[in-house]
PDB file of C-alpha atoms and ligand atoms in Angstrom:
ATOM      1  CA  UNK A   5    -138.921 -30.750  60.269  1.00 80.00           C
ATOM      2  CA  UNK A   6    -136.555 -33.403  58.897  1.00 93.00           C
ATOM      3  CA  UNK A   7    -133.422 -33.865  61.006  1.00 96.00           C
ATOM      4  CA  UNK A   8    -130.250 -33.059  59.045  1.00 98.00           C
ATOM      5  CA  UNK A   9    -127.609 -33.500  61.738  1.00 98.00           C
ATOM      6  CA  UNK A  10    -125.812 -36.449  63.306  1.00 98.00           C
ATOM      7  CA  UNK A  11    -124.508 -35.450  66.730  1.00 98.00           C
ATOM      8  CA  UNK A  12    -122.111 -37.432  68.868  1.00 98.00           C
ATOM      9  CA  UNK A  13    -120.539 -36.366  72.154  1.00 98.00           C
ATOM     10  CA  UNK A  14    -117.289 -38.170  73.011  1.00 98.00           C
ATOM     11  CA  UNK A  15    -116.106 -36.924  76.407  1.00 97.00           C
ATOM     12  CA  UNK A  16    -114.993 -33.299  75.912  1.00 98.00           C
ATOM     13  CA  UNK A  17    -115.373 -33.477  72.112  1.00 98.00           C
ATOM     14  CA  UNK A  18    -118.647 -32.753  70.324  1.00 98.00           C
ATOM     15  CA  UNK A  19    -118.962 -33.990  66.747  1.00 98.00           C
ATOM     16  CA  UNK A  20    -121.601 -32.437  64.507  1.00 98.00           C
ATOM     17  CA  UNK A  21    -122.070 -33.973  61.041  1.00 98.00           C
ATOM     18  CA  UNK A  22    -124.315 -32.336  58.454  1.00 98.00           C
ATOM     19  CA  UNK A  23    -126.434 -35.147  57.066  1.00 98.00           C
ATOM     20  CA  UNK A  24    -128.132 -34.240  53.795  1.00 97.00           C
ATOM     21  CA  UNK A  25    -126.067 -36.368  51.413  1.00 95.00           C
ATOM     22  CA  UNK A  26    -128.649 -36.479  48.592  1.00 95.00           C
ATOM     23  CA  UNK A  27    -128.014 -32.713  48.129  1.00 97.00           C
ATOM     24  CA  UNK A  28    -124.307 -32.918  49.005  1.00 98.00           C
ATOM     25  CA  UNK A  29    -125.137 -31.447  52.439  1.00 98.00           C
ATOM     26  CA  UNK A  30    -126.227 -28.116  50.898  1.00 98.00           C
ATOM     27  CA  UNK A  31    -127.264 -25.524  53.471  1.00 98.00           C
ATOM     28  CA  UNK A  32    -130.978 -24.798  53.380  1.00 97.00           C
ATOM     29  CA  UNK A  33    -132.866 -22.888  56.088  1.00 97.00           C
ATOM     30  CA  UNK A  34    -133.549 -26.022  58.130  1.00 97.00           C
ATOM     31  CA  UNK A  35    -129.880 -27.074  58.116  1.00 98.00           C
ATOM     32  CA  UNK A  36    -128.782 -23.574  59.169  1.00 98.00           C
ATOM     33  CA  UNK A  37    -131.391 -23.461  61.968  1.00 98.00           C
ATOM     34  CA  UNK A  38    -130.445 -26.934  63.195  1.00 98.00           C
ATOM     35  CA  UNK A  39    -126.723 -26.115  63.133  1.00 98.00           C
ATOM     36  CA  UNK A  40    -127.340 -22.895  65.047  1.00 98.00           C
ATOM     37  CA  UNK A  41    -129.282 -24.765  67.733  1.00 98.00           C
ATOM     38  CA  UNK A  42    -126.658 -27.536  67.921  1.00 98.00           C
ATOM     39  CA  UNK A  43    -123.786 -25.059  68.332  1.00 98.00           C
ATOM     40  CA  UNK A  44    -125.635 -23.150  71.037  1.00 98.00           C
ATOM     41  CA  UNK A  45    -126.269 -26.445  72.854  1.00 98.00           C
ATOM     42  CA  UNK A  46    -122.581 -27.411  72.590  1.00 98.00           C
ATOM     43  CA  UNK A  47    -121.500 -23.969  73.814  1.00 98.00           C
ATOM     44  CA  UNK A  48    -123.746 -24.336  76.896  1.00 98.00           C
ATOM     45  CA  UNK A  49    -122.700 -27.928  77.643  1.00 98.00           C
ATOM     46  CA  UNK A  50    -120.060 -27.718  80.393  1.00 95.00           C
ATOM     47  CA  UNK A  51    -118.614 -31.116  79.424  1.00 97.00           C
ATOM     48  CA  UNK A  52    -117.813 -30.084  75.839  1.00 98.00           C
ATOM     49  CA  UNK A  53    -114.526 -28.238  75.211  1.00 98.00           C
ATOM     50  CA  UNK A  54    -113.972 -28.614  71.466  1.00 98.00           C
ATOM     51  CA  UNK A  55    -116.344 -29.165  68.550  1.00 99.00           C
ATOM     52  CA  UNK A  56    -115.650 -30.908  65.238  1.00 99.00           C
ATOM     53  CA  UNK A  57    -117.870 -30.025  62.274  1.00 99.00           C
ATOM     54  CA  UNK A  58    -117.971 -32.355  59.266  1.00 98.00           C
ATOM     55  CA  UNK A  59    -120.232 -33.626  56.495  1.00 98.00           C
ATOM     56  CA  UNK A  60    -121.892 -37.027  56.368  1.00 97.00           C
ATOM     57  CA  UNK A  61    -120.833 -39.285  53.491  1.00 93.00           C
ATOM     58  CA  UNK A  62    -117.586 -39.346  51.562  1.00 89.00           C
ATOM     59  CA  UNK A  63    -118.352 -36.834  48.866  1.00 97.00           C
ATOM     60  CA  UNK A  64    -119.111 -33.491  50.459  1.00 98.00           C
ATOM     61  CA  UNK A  65    -118.488 -31.360  53.509  1.00 98.00           C
ATOM     62  CA  UNK A  66    -121.079 -28.882  52.183  1.00 98.00           C
ATOM     63  CA  UNK A  67    -121.573 -28.104  48.458  1.00 98.00           C
ATOM     64  CA  UNK A  68    -122.877 -24.617  49.212  1.00 98.00           C
ATOM     65  CA  UNK A  69    -126.000 -22.757  50.124  1.00 97.00           C
ATOM     66  CA  UNK A  70    -129.085 -24.442  48.682  1.00 97.00           C
ATOM     67  CA  UNK A  71    -129.360 -22.912  45.201  1.00 97.00           C
ATOM     68  CA  UNK A  72    -132.917 -24.212  44.684  1.00 97.00           C
ATOM     69  CA  UNK A  73    -134.088 -22.458  47.845  1.00 96.00           C
ATOM     70  CA  UNK A  74    -132.896 -18.947  46.924  1.00 97.00           C
ATOM     71  CA  UNK A  75    -133.270 -19.031  43.131  1.00 97.00           C
ATOM     72  CA  UNK A  76    -136.450 -16.892  43.232  1.00 97.00           C
ATOM     73  CA  UNK A  77    -135.376 -14.435  45.910  1.00 98.00           C
ATOM     74  CA  UNK A  78    -135.670 -10.647  45.578  1.00 98.00           C
ATOM     75  CA  UNK A  79    -132.758  -8.332  46.559  1.00 98.00           C
ATOM     76  CA  UNK A  80    -134.358  -7.787  49.991  1.00 98.00           C
ATOM     77  CA  UNK A  81    -134.778 -11.523  50.542  1.00 98.00           C
ATOM     78  CA  UNK A  82    -131.174 -12.107  49.428  1.00 98.00           C
ATOM     79  CA  UNK A  83    -129.863  -9.524  51.883  1.00 98.00           C
ATOM     80  CA  UNK A  84    -131.984 -11.038  54.684  1.00 98.00           C
ATOM     81  CA  UNK A  85    -130.685 -14.534  53.859  1.00 98.00           C
ATOM     82  CA  UNK A  86    -127.072 -13.384  54.200  1.00 98.00           C
ATOM     83  CA  UNK A  87    -127.677 -11.271  57.316  1.00 98.00           C
ATOM     84  CA  UNK A  88    -129.613 -13.981  59.121  1.00 98.00           C
ATOM     85  CA  UNK A  89    -127.164 -16.745  58.198  1.00 98.00           C
ATOM     86  CA  UNK A  90    -124.115 -14.701  59.211  1.00 98.00           C
ATOM     87  CA  UNK A  91    -125.670 -13.832  62.558  1.00 98.00           C
ATOM     88  CA  UNK A  92    -127.206 -17.219  63.391  1.00 98.00           C
ATOM     89  CA  UNK A  93    -124.404 -19.488  62.306  1.00 98.00           C
ATOM     90  CA  UNK A  94    -121.187 -18.135  60.790  1.00 98.00           C
ATOM     91  CA  UNK A  95    -120.492 -15.380  63.345  1.00 98.00           C
ATOM     92  CA  UNK A  96    -121.888 -17.583  66.115  1.00 98.00           C
ATOM     93  CA  UNK A  97    -119.173 -20.163  65.378  1.00 98.00           C
ATOM     94  CA  UNK A  98    -116.302 -17.730  64.864  1.00 98.00           C
ATOM     95  CA  UNK A  99    -117.130 -15.682  67.963  1.00 98.00           C
ATOM     96  CA  UNK A 100    -118.231 -18.619  70.101  1.00 98.00           C
ATOM     97  CA  UNK A 101    -116.489 -19.549  73.352  1.00 98.00           C
ATOM     98  CA  UNK A 102    -115.135 -22.935  72.205  1.00 98.00           C
ATOM     99  CA  UNK A 103    -112.792 -23.912  69.357  1.00 98.00           C
ATOM    100  CA  UNK A 104    -114.423 -25.454  66.313  1.00 99.00           C
ATOM    101  CA  UNK A 105    -112.447 -27.662  63.914  1.00 99.00           C
ATOM    102  CA  UNK A 106    -113.791 -28.164  60.382  1.00 99.00           C
ATOM    103  CA  UNK A 107    -113.047 -31.681  59.122  1.00 98.00           C
ATOM    104  CA  UNK A 108    -113.474 -31.107  55.378  1.00 98.00           C
ATOM    105  CA  UNK A 109    -114.289 -34.504  53.887  1.00 98.00           C
ATOM    106  CA  UNK A 110    -115.059 -33.566  50.263  1.00 98.00           C
ATOM    107  CA  UNK A 111    -116.552 -30.578  48.421  1.00 98.00           C
ATOM    108  CA  UNK A 112    -116.515 -27.343  50.436  1.00 98.00           C
ATOM    109  CA  UNK A 113    -118.000 -24.856  48.008  1.00 98.00           C
ATOM    110  CA  UNK A 114    -119.656 -21.481  48.426  1.00 98.00           C
ATOM    111  CA  UNK A 115    -121.463 -21.475  51.771  1.00 98.00           C
ATOM    112  CA  UNK A 116    -119.649 -24.735  52.558  1.00 98.00           C
ATOM    113  CA  UNK A 117    -116.212 -23.146  52.330  1.00 99.00           C
ATOM    114  CA  UNK A 118    -117.585 -20.093  54.144  1.00 99.00           C
ATOM    115  CA  UNK A 119    -118.748 -22.406  56.937  1.00 99.00           C
ATOM    116  CA  UNK A 120    -115.318 -24.068  57.129  1.00 99.00           C
ATOM    117  CA  UNK A 121    -113.677 -20.617  57.195  1.00 99.00           C
ATOM    118  CA  UNK A 122    -115.887 -19.526  60.103  1.00 98.00           C
ATOM    119  CA  UNK A 123    -114.401 -22.447  62.061  1.00 99.00           C
ATOM    120  CA  UNK A 124    -111.154 -21.824  63.943  1.00 98.00           C
ATOM    121  CA  UNK A 125    -109.080 -24.624  62.374  1.00 98.00           C
ATOM    122  CA  UNK A 126    -109.508 -26.618  59.145  1.00 99.00           C
ATOM    123  CA  UNK A 127    -108.292 -30.127  58.320  1.00 98.00           C
ATOM    124  CA  UNK A 128    -108.964 -31.465  54.824  1.00 98.00           C
ATOM    125  CA  UNK A 129    -109.046 -34.958  53.374  1.00 98.00           C
ATOM    126  CA  UNK A 130    -107.043 -35.574  50.207  1.00 98.00           C
ATOM    127  CA  UNK A 131    -110.227 -35.731  48.080  1.00 97.00           C
ATOM    128  CA  UNK A 132    -111.489 -32.328  49.281  1.00 98.00           C
ATOM    129  CA  UNK A 133    -112.146 -29.567  46.778  1.00 98.00           C
ATOM    130  CA  UNK A 134    -112.699 -25.976  47.790  1.00 98.00           C
ATOM    131  CA  UNK A 135    -113.899 -22.801  46.149  1.00 98.00           C
ATOM    132  CA  UNK A 136    -116.252 -19.841  46.190  1.00 98.00           C
ATOM    133  CA  UNK A 137    -118.099 -20.269  42.850  1.00 98.00           C
ATOM    134  CA  UNK A 138    -120.834 -17.686  43.530  1.00 98.00           C
ATOM    135  CA  UNK A 139    -119.914 -15.394  40.599  1.00 98.00           C
ATOM    136  CA  UNK A 140    -120.766 -18.305  38.288  1.00 98.00           C
ATOM    137  CA  UNK A 141    -124.332 -17.907  39.606  1.00 98.00           C
ATOM    138  CA  UNK A 142    -124.389 -14.117  39.277  1.00 98.00           C
ATOM    139  CA  UNK A 143    -123.811 -13.685  43.009  1.00 98.00           C
ATOM    140  CA  UNK A 144    -121.016 -12.923  45.416  1.00 98.00           C
ATOM    141  CA  UNK A 145    -120.297 -14.910  48.580  1.00 98.00           C
ATOM    142  CA  UNK A 146    -122.793 -13.800  51.246  1.00 98.00           C
ATOM    143  CA  UNK A 147    -121.826 -15.760  54.342  1.00 98.00           C
ATOM    144  CA  UNK A 148    -118.588 -13.861  55.040  1.00 98.00           C
ATOM    145  CA  UNK A 149    -116.507 -15.333  52.197  1.00 98.00           C
ATOM    146  CA  UNK A 150    -115.328 -11.996  50.784  1.00 98.00           C
ATOM    147  CA  UNK A 151    -113.938 -11.142  54.232  1.00 98.00           C
ATOM    148  CA  UNK A 152    -112.588 -14.422  55.613  1.00 98.00           C
ATOM    149  CA  UNK A 153    -110.929 -15.740  52.427  1.00 98.00           C
ATOM    150  CA  UNK A 154    -108.605 -12.679  52.085  1.00 98.00           C
ATOM    151  CA  UNK A 155    -107.855 -12.913  55.830  1.00 97.00           C
ATOM    152  CA  UNK A 156    -106.777 -16.525  55.450  1.00 98.00           C
ATOM    153  CA  UNK A 157    -104.956 -16.579  52.102  1.00 98.00           C
ATOM    154  CA  UNK A 158    -104.284 -12.913  51.224  1.00 98.00           C
ATOM    155  CA  UNK A 159    -106.171 -10.531  48.958  1.00 98.00           C
ATOM    156  CA  UNK A 160    -104.551 -11.433  45.620  1.00 98.00           C
ATOM    157  CA  UNK A 161    -105.198 -15.142  45.900  1.00 98.00           C
ATOM    158  CA  UNK A 162    -108.713 -14.532  47.245  1.00 98.00           C
ATOM    159  CA  UNK A 163    -109.460 -12.182  44.341  1.00 98.00           C
ATOM    160  CA  UNK A 164    -108.341 -14.838  41.855  1.00 98.00           C
ATOM    161  CA  UNK A 165    -110.370 -17.635  43.474  1.00 98.00           C
ATOM    162  CA  UNK A 166    -113.518 -15.517  43.762  1.00 98.00           C
ATOM    163  CA  UNK A 167    -113.283 -13.896  40.288  1.00 99.00           C
ATOM    164  CA  UNK A 168    -112.642 -17.199  38.467  1.00 98.00           C
ATOM    165  CA  UNK A 169    -115.143 -19.290  40.516  1.00 98.00           C
ATOM    166  CA  UNK A 170    -112.542 -22.056  40.377  1.00 98.00           C
ATOM    167  CA  UNK A 171    -112.251 -25.024  42.707  1.00 98.00           C
ATOM    168  CA  UNK A 172    -108.866 -25.841  44.176  1.00 98.00           C
ATOM    169  CA  UNK A 173    -107.653 -29.249  45.301  1.00 98.00           C
ATOM    170  CA  UNK A 174    -106.679 -29.957  48.888  1.00 98.00           C
ATOM    171  CA  UNK A 175    -102.906 -29.737  48.179  1.00 98.00           C
ATOM    172  CA  UNK A 176    -103.275 -26.191  46.878  1.00 98.00           C
ATOM    173  CA  UNK A 177    -105.498 -25.279  49.843  1.00 98.00           C
ATOM    174  CA  UNK A 178    -102.725 -26.512  52.150  1.00 98.00           C
ATOM    175  CA  UNK A 179    -100.129 -24.549  50.197  1.00 98.00           C
ATOM    176  CA  UNK A 180    -102.301 -21.405  50.488  1.00 98.00           C
ATOM    177  CA  UNK A 181    -102.775 -21.875  54.237  1.00 98.00           C
ATOM    178  CA  UNK A 182    -106.519 -22.294  53.735  1.00 98.00           C
ATOM    179  CA  UNK A 183    -106.322 -25.603  55.615  1.00 98.00           C
ATOM    180  CA  UNK A 184    -103.950 -26.467  58.457  1.00 98.00           C
ATOM    181  CA  UNK A 185    -103.493 -30.141  57.606  1.00 98.00           C
ATOM    182  CA  UNK A 186    -104.143 -32.555  54.771  1.00 98.00           C
ATOM    183  CA  UNK A 187    -104.721 -36.269  55.473  1.00 98.00           C
ATOM    184  CA  UNK A 188    -106.172 -39.328  53.699  1.00 98.00           C
ATOM    185  CA  UNK A 189    -109.968 -39.464  54.014  1.00 98.00           C
ATOM    186  CA  UNK A 190    -109.863 -42.559  56.241  1.00 97.00           C
ATOM    187  CA  UNK A 191    -107.677 -40.681  58.748  1.00 98.00           C
ATOM    188  CA  UNK A 192    -109.638 -37.422  58.757  1.00 98.00           C
ATOM    189  CA  UNK A 193    -111.801 -37.906  61.833  1.00 98.00           C
ATOM    190  CA  UNK A 194    -109.024 -39.574  63.812  1.00 98.00           C
ATOM    191  CA  UNK A 195    -106.710 -36.634  63.052  1.00 98.00           C
ATOM    192  CA  UNK A 196    -109.406 -34.106  63.986  1.00 98.00           C
ATOM    193  CA  UNK A 197    -110.154 -35.965  67.230  1.00 98.00           C
ATOM    194  CA  UNK A 198    -106.441 -36.163  68.164  1.00 98.00           C
ATOM    195  CA  UNK A 199    -106.122 -32.417  67.650  1.00 98.00           C
ATOM    196  CA  UNK A 200    -109.359 -31.789  69.570  1.00 98.00           C
ATOM    197  CA  UNK A 201    -108.122 -33.945  72.468  1.00 98.00           C
ATOM    198  CA  UNK A 202    -104.901 -31.928  72.668  1.00 98.00           C
ATOM    199  CA  UNK A 203    -106.887 -28.681  72.792  1.00 98.00           C
ATOM    200  CA  UNK A 204    -109.303 -30.145  75.368  1.00 98.00           C
ATOM    201  CA  UNK A 205    -106.428 -30.619  77.841  1.00 97.00           C
ATOM    202  CA  UNK A 206    -105.702 -26.876  77.946  1.00 98.00           C
ATOM    203  CA  UNK A 207    -107.492 -24.195  79.954  1.00 98.00           C
ATOM    204  CA  UNK A 208    -110.946 -23.601  78.434  1.00 98.00           C
ATOM    205  CA  UNK A 209    -111.188 -20.117  79.939  1.00 97.00           C
ATOM    206  CA  UNK A 210    -107.818 -19.167  78.451  1.00 98.00           C
ATOM    207  CA  UNK A 211    -108.783 -20.561  75.038  1.00 98.00           C
ATOM    208  CA  UNK A 212    -112.028 -18.596  75.195  1.00 98.00           C
ATOM    209  CA  UNK A 213    -109.992 -15.438  75.907  1.00 98.00           C
ATOM    210  CA  UNK A 214    -107.573 -16.259  73.060  1.00 98.00           C
ATOM    211  CA  UNK A 215    -110.482 -16.576  70.596  1.00 98.00           C
ATOM    212  CA  UNK A 216    -111.818 -13.169  71.666  1.00 98.00           C
ATOM    213  CA  UNK A 217    -108.392 -11.476  71.405  1.00 98.00           C
ATOM    214  CA  UNK A 218    -107.559 -13.011  68.013  1.00 98.00           C
ATOM    215  CA  UNK A 219    -110.978 -12.041  66.616  1.00 98.00           C
ATOM    216  CA  UNK A 220    -110.658  -8.500  67.988  1.00 98.00           C
ATOM    217  CA  UNK A 221    -107.529  -7.918  65.909  1.00 97.00           C
ATOM    218  CA  UNK A 222    -109.480  -8.696  62.741  1.00 94.00           C
ATOM    219  CA  UNK A 223    -112.425  -6.476  63.690  1.00 93.00           C
ATOM    220  CA  UNK A 224    -111.944  -2.843  62.597  1.00 92.00           C
ATOM    221  CA  UNK A 225    -114.274  -1.726  65.406  1.00 95.00           C
ATOM    222  CA  UNK A 226    -111.957  -3.134  68.087  1.00 97.00           C
ATOM    223  CA  UNK A 227    -108.341  -2.652  69.154  1.00 97.00           C
ATOM    224  CA  UNK A 228    -106.846  -6.141  69.263  1.00 98.00           C
ATOM    225  CA  UNK A 229    -103.892  -5.150  71.448  1.00 98.00           C
ATOM    226  CA  UNK A 230    -106.181  -3.546  74.040  1.00 98.00           C
ATOM    227  CA  UNK A 231    -108.483  -6.555  73.978  1.00 98.00           C
ATOM    228  CA  UNK A 232    -105.474  -8.806  74.505  1.00 98.00           C
ATOM    229  CA  UNK A 233    -104.361  -6.766  77.551  1.00 98.00           C
ATOM    230  CA  UNK A 234    -107.896  -6.893  79.008  1.00 98.00           C
ATOM    231  CA  UNK A 235    -108.226 -10.654  78.608  1.00 98.00           C
ATOM    232  CA  UNK A 236    -104.646 -11.308  79.719  1.00 98.00           C
ATOM    233  CA  UNK A 237    -105.379  -9.431  82.947  1.00 98.00           C
ATOM    234  CA  UNK A 238    -108.714 -11.182  83.459  1.00 98.00           C
ATOM    235  CA  UNK A 239    -107.012 -14.592  83.163  1.00 98.00           C
ATOM    236  CA  UNK A 240    -105.136 -13.865  86.422  1.00 98.00           C
ATOM    237  CA  UNK A 241    -108.469 -13.959  88.285  1.00 98.00           C
ATOM    238  CA  UNK A 242    -109.549 -17.376  87.017  1.00 97.00           C
ATOM    239  CA  UNK A 243    -109.418 -20.788  88.722  1.00 97.00           C
ATOM    240  CA  UNK A 244    -107.694 -22.110  85.566  1.00 98.00           C
ATOM    241  CA  UNK A 245    -104.771 -19.694  86.077  1.00 98.00           C
ATOM    242  CA  UNK A 246    -104.415 -20.828  89.690  1.00 97.00           C
ATOM    243  CA  UNK A 247    -104.549 -24.479  88.651  1.00 98.00           C
ATOM    244  CA  UNK A 248    -102.178 -24.056  85.684  1.00 98.00           C
ATOM    245  CA  UNK A 249     -99.475 -22.209  87.599  1.00 98.00           C
ATOM    246  CA  UNK A 250     -99.831 -24.382  90.742  1.00 98.00           C
ATOM    247  CA  UNK A 251     -99.604 -27.574  88.664  1.00 98.00           C
ATOM    248  CA  UNK A 252     -96.453 -26.279  86.947  1.00 98.00           C
ATOM    249  CA  UNK A 253     -94.786 -25.444  90.274  1.00 98.00           C
ATOM    250  CA  UNK A 254     -95.849 -28.804  91.754  1.00 98.00           C
ATOM    251  CA  UNK A 255     -94.500 -30.571  88.640  1.00 98.00           C
ATOM    252  CA  UNK A 256     -97.829 -32.233  87.835  1.00 97.00           C
ATOM    253  CA  UNK A 257    -100.274 -32.069  84.928  1.00 97.00           C
ATOM    254  CA  UNK A 258    -102.952 -29.370  85.255  1.00 97.00           C
ATOM    255  CA  UNK A 259    -106.583 -30.450  85.540  1.00 96.00           C
ATOM    256  CA  UNK A 260    -108.588 -27.534  84.213  1.00 97.00           C
ATOM    257  CA  UNK A 261    -112.226 -27.103  85.179  1.00 90.00           C
ATOM    258  CA  UNK A 262    -113.013 -23.953  83.210  1.00 80.00           C
ATOM    259  CA  UNK A 263    -115.080 -21.043  84.468  1.00 71.00           C
TER     260      UNK A 263
HETATM  261  N1  COA B   2    -127.649 -26.395  46.242  1.00 77.30           N
HETATM  262  C1  COA B   2    -128.651 -27.233  45.988  1.00 77.30           C
HETATM  263  N2  COA B   2    -128.485 -28.489  45.542  1.00 77.30           N
HETATM  264  C2  COA B   2    -127.226 -28.911  45.349  1.00 77.30           C
HETATM  265  C3  COA B   2    -126.114 -28.083  45.592  1.00 77.30           C
HETATM  266  C4  COA B   2    -126.362 -26.778  46.067  1.00 77.30           C
HETATM  267  N3  COA B   2    -125.371 -25.916  46.347  1.00 77.30           N
HETATM  268  N4  COA B   2    -124.986 -28.777  45.294  1.00 77.30           N
HETATM  269  C5  COA B   2    -125.379 -29.995  44.885  1.00 77.30           C
HETATM  270  N5  COA B   2    -126.743 -30.071  44.927  1.00 77.30           N
HETATM  271  C6  COA B   2    -127.579 -31.215  44.554  1.00 77.30           C
HETATM  272  C7  COA B   2    -127.683 -31.386  43.060  1.00 77.30           C
HETATM  273  O1  COA B   2    -128.675 -30.528  42.535  1.00 77.30           O
HETATM  274  C8  COA B   2    -128.067 -32.841  42.967  1.00 77.30           C
HETATM  275  O2  COA B   2    -129.441 -32.981  43.302  1.00 77.30           O
HETATM  276  P1  COA B   2    -130.413 -33.921  42.397  1.00 77.30           P
HETATM  277  O3  COA B   2    -129.790 -35.299  42.484  1.00 77.30           O
HETATM  278  O4  COA B   2    -131.723 -33.829  43.096  1.00 77.30           O
HETATM  279  O5  COA B   2    -130.369 -33.364  41.031  1.00 77.30           O
HETATM  280  C9  COA B   2    -127.270 -33.477  44.107  1.00 77.30           C
HETATM  281  O6  COA B   2    -126.973 -32.411  45.004  1.00 77.30           O
HETATM  282  C10 COA B   2    -125.981 -34.119  43.665  1.00 77.30           C
HETATM  283  O7  COA B   2    -125.232 -33.136  42.976  1.00 77.30           O
HETATM  284  P2  COA B   2    -124.647 -33.360  41.501  1.00 77.30           P
HETATM  285  O8  COA B   2    -124.464 -32.020  40.866  1.00 77.30           O
HETATM  286  O9  COA B   2    -125.477 -34.354  40.752  1.00 77.30           O
HETATM  287  O10 COA B   2    -123.234 -34.021  41.855  1.00 77.30           O
HETATM  288  P3  COA B   2    -121.910 -33.987  40.964  1.00 77.30           P
HETATM  289  O11 COA B   2    -120.978 -34.945  41.602  1.00 77.30           O
HETATM  290  O12 COA B   2    -122.226 -34.160  39.521  1.00 77.30           O
HETATM  291  O13 COA B   2    -121.324 -32.490  41.122  1.00 77.30           O
HETATM  292  C11 COA B   2    -120.725 -30.501  42.341  1.00 77.30           C
HETATM  293  C12 COA B   2    -120.867 -32.030  42.353  1.00 77.30           C
HETATM  294  C13 COA B   2    -120.386 -30.056  43.763  1.00 77.30           C
HETATM  295  C14 COA B   2    -119.588 -30.088  41.388  1.00 77.30           C
HETATM  296  C15 COA B   2    -122.053 -29.855  41.865  1.00 77.30           C
HETATM  297  O14 COA B   2    -123.111 -30.415  42.643  1.00 77.30           O
HETATM  298  C16 COA B   2    -122.103 -28.358  42.026  1.00 77.30           C
HETATM  299  O15 COA B   2    -121.511 -27.633  41.227  1.00 77.30           O
HETATM  300  N6  COA B   2    -122.858 -27.864  43.037  1.00 77.30           N
HETATM  301  C17 COA B   2    -123.072 -26.467  43.262  1.00 77.30           C
HETATM  302  C18 COA B   2    -121.851 -25.807  43.817  1.00 77.30           C
HETATM  303  C19 COA B   2    -122.072 -24.314  44.017  1.00 77.30           C
HETATM  304  O16 COA B   2    -122.206 -23.539  43.095  1.00 77.30           O
HETATM  305  N7  COA B   2    -122.114 -23.910  45.293  1.00 77.30           N
HETATM  306  C20 COA B   2    -122.256 -22.547  45.675  1.00 77.30           C
HETATM  307  C21 COA B   2    -123.659 -22.243  46.003  1.00 77.30           C
HETATM  308  S1  COA B   2    -123.804 -20.565  46.545  1.00 77.30           S
END
C-alpha cells in the first residue's frame, strides 16, 4: 500500500500531514485507514499531548472524499462508506483523548471540511477555501457534515452552505466561527505549533475530561451537565490535580505527567 502520510513528532506535538498532492489530498480508503492507524498510535503514545493535522503542499488540506473511488457505489456501499469512515476516523478524532488542531492550508471541501470539523480547533491560512459541495454531486455530506456544520456555524448558515454547494473564503469562515484563527500561509504551522505548545503545558487528564464533557453536551444520548459533574469529580483523584493545586500553592509552574 502506498504511504500517504508524513508524520513528525516534535516533543509533545504530533504532526500528521496528508500527502496525496496529485489528487489534492482526497480521502480514499487507504488514506482513511492510514489516518485511523496514525491517530490511534498518537493517542497511545504517552509523549504526545496534542496533534496537528494538515495537508501536504500549498494547495489543499483535503479536497474531499475520493470521487473516483465511490462513483460506482450502490446505496448499501454508500451507507457502508459513511458508517465506516465516521467510526474509523471522524468520530475517533472528535472523541479521542487528545486535542487535535486542523491546520487548513488550502481547499477543505466535502470530506476535507468534515475532517477539519471533526478536529477540536481549526486554524486556516488566508488562501483556504471551505465548503460542503456534495449536493452538486447528487449526494449529501456523509462524514458528519450535516451535524457538525450546524453545530459550529448555526443551522441557517449551514443550510445555505450545504444547499448551494458554495465555497467560502477563509475570511468568511472566520466571521462564521468555522475557524478559530486566520493567518498567512507561511505562518500557519508556526501558529498551530504555538497553540499546541500552550495546550501541551496544561493537564492532559483534565483536557481529556473536558473533551468528554463538551462532546456529551452535543450528544442527545447523554446529559452534558451530568457528564461534567462526573468528570469534575474524577479530576480530584488524579495526580494532575495534586500537581496543579500544589504548584499553585507553592508559586511554581505545574509539571503535569498525565494519567
Ligand atoms: N476526489 C478525487 N479526485 C480529486 C478530488 C476529489 N474530491 N479533488 C480533486 N481531485 C483530483 C482531480 O481529479 C485532479 O486529478 P487529475 O489531475 O488526475 O485529473 C487533481 O485532483 C487536481 O484537481 P483539479 O480539479 O485539476 O484542480 P483545480 O485546481 O482545477 O480545482 C478543485 C480544484 C478543488 C476546485 C477541484 O479539484 C474540485 O472541485 N474537486 C472536487 C471537490 C468536491 O466536490 N469535493 C467533495 C467530494 S465529496
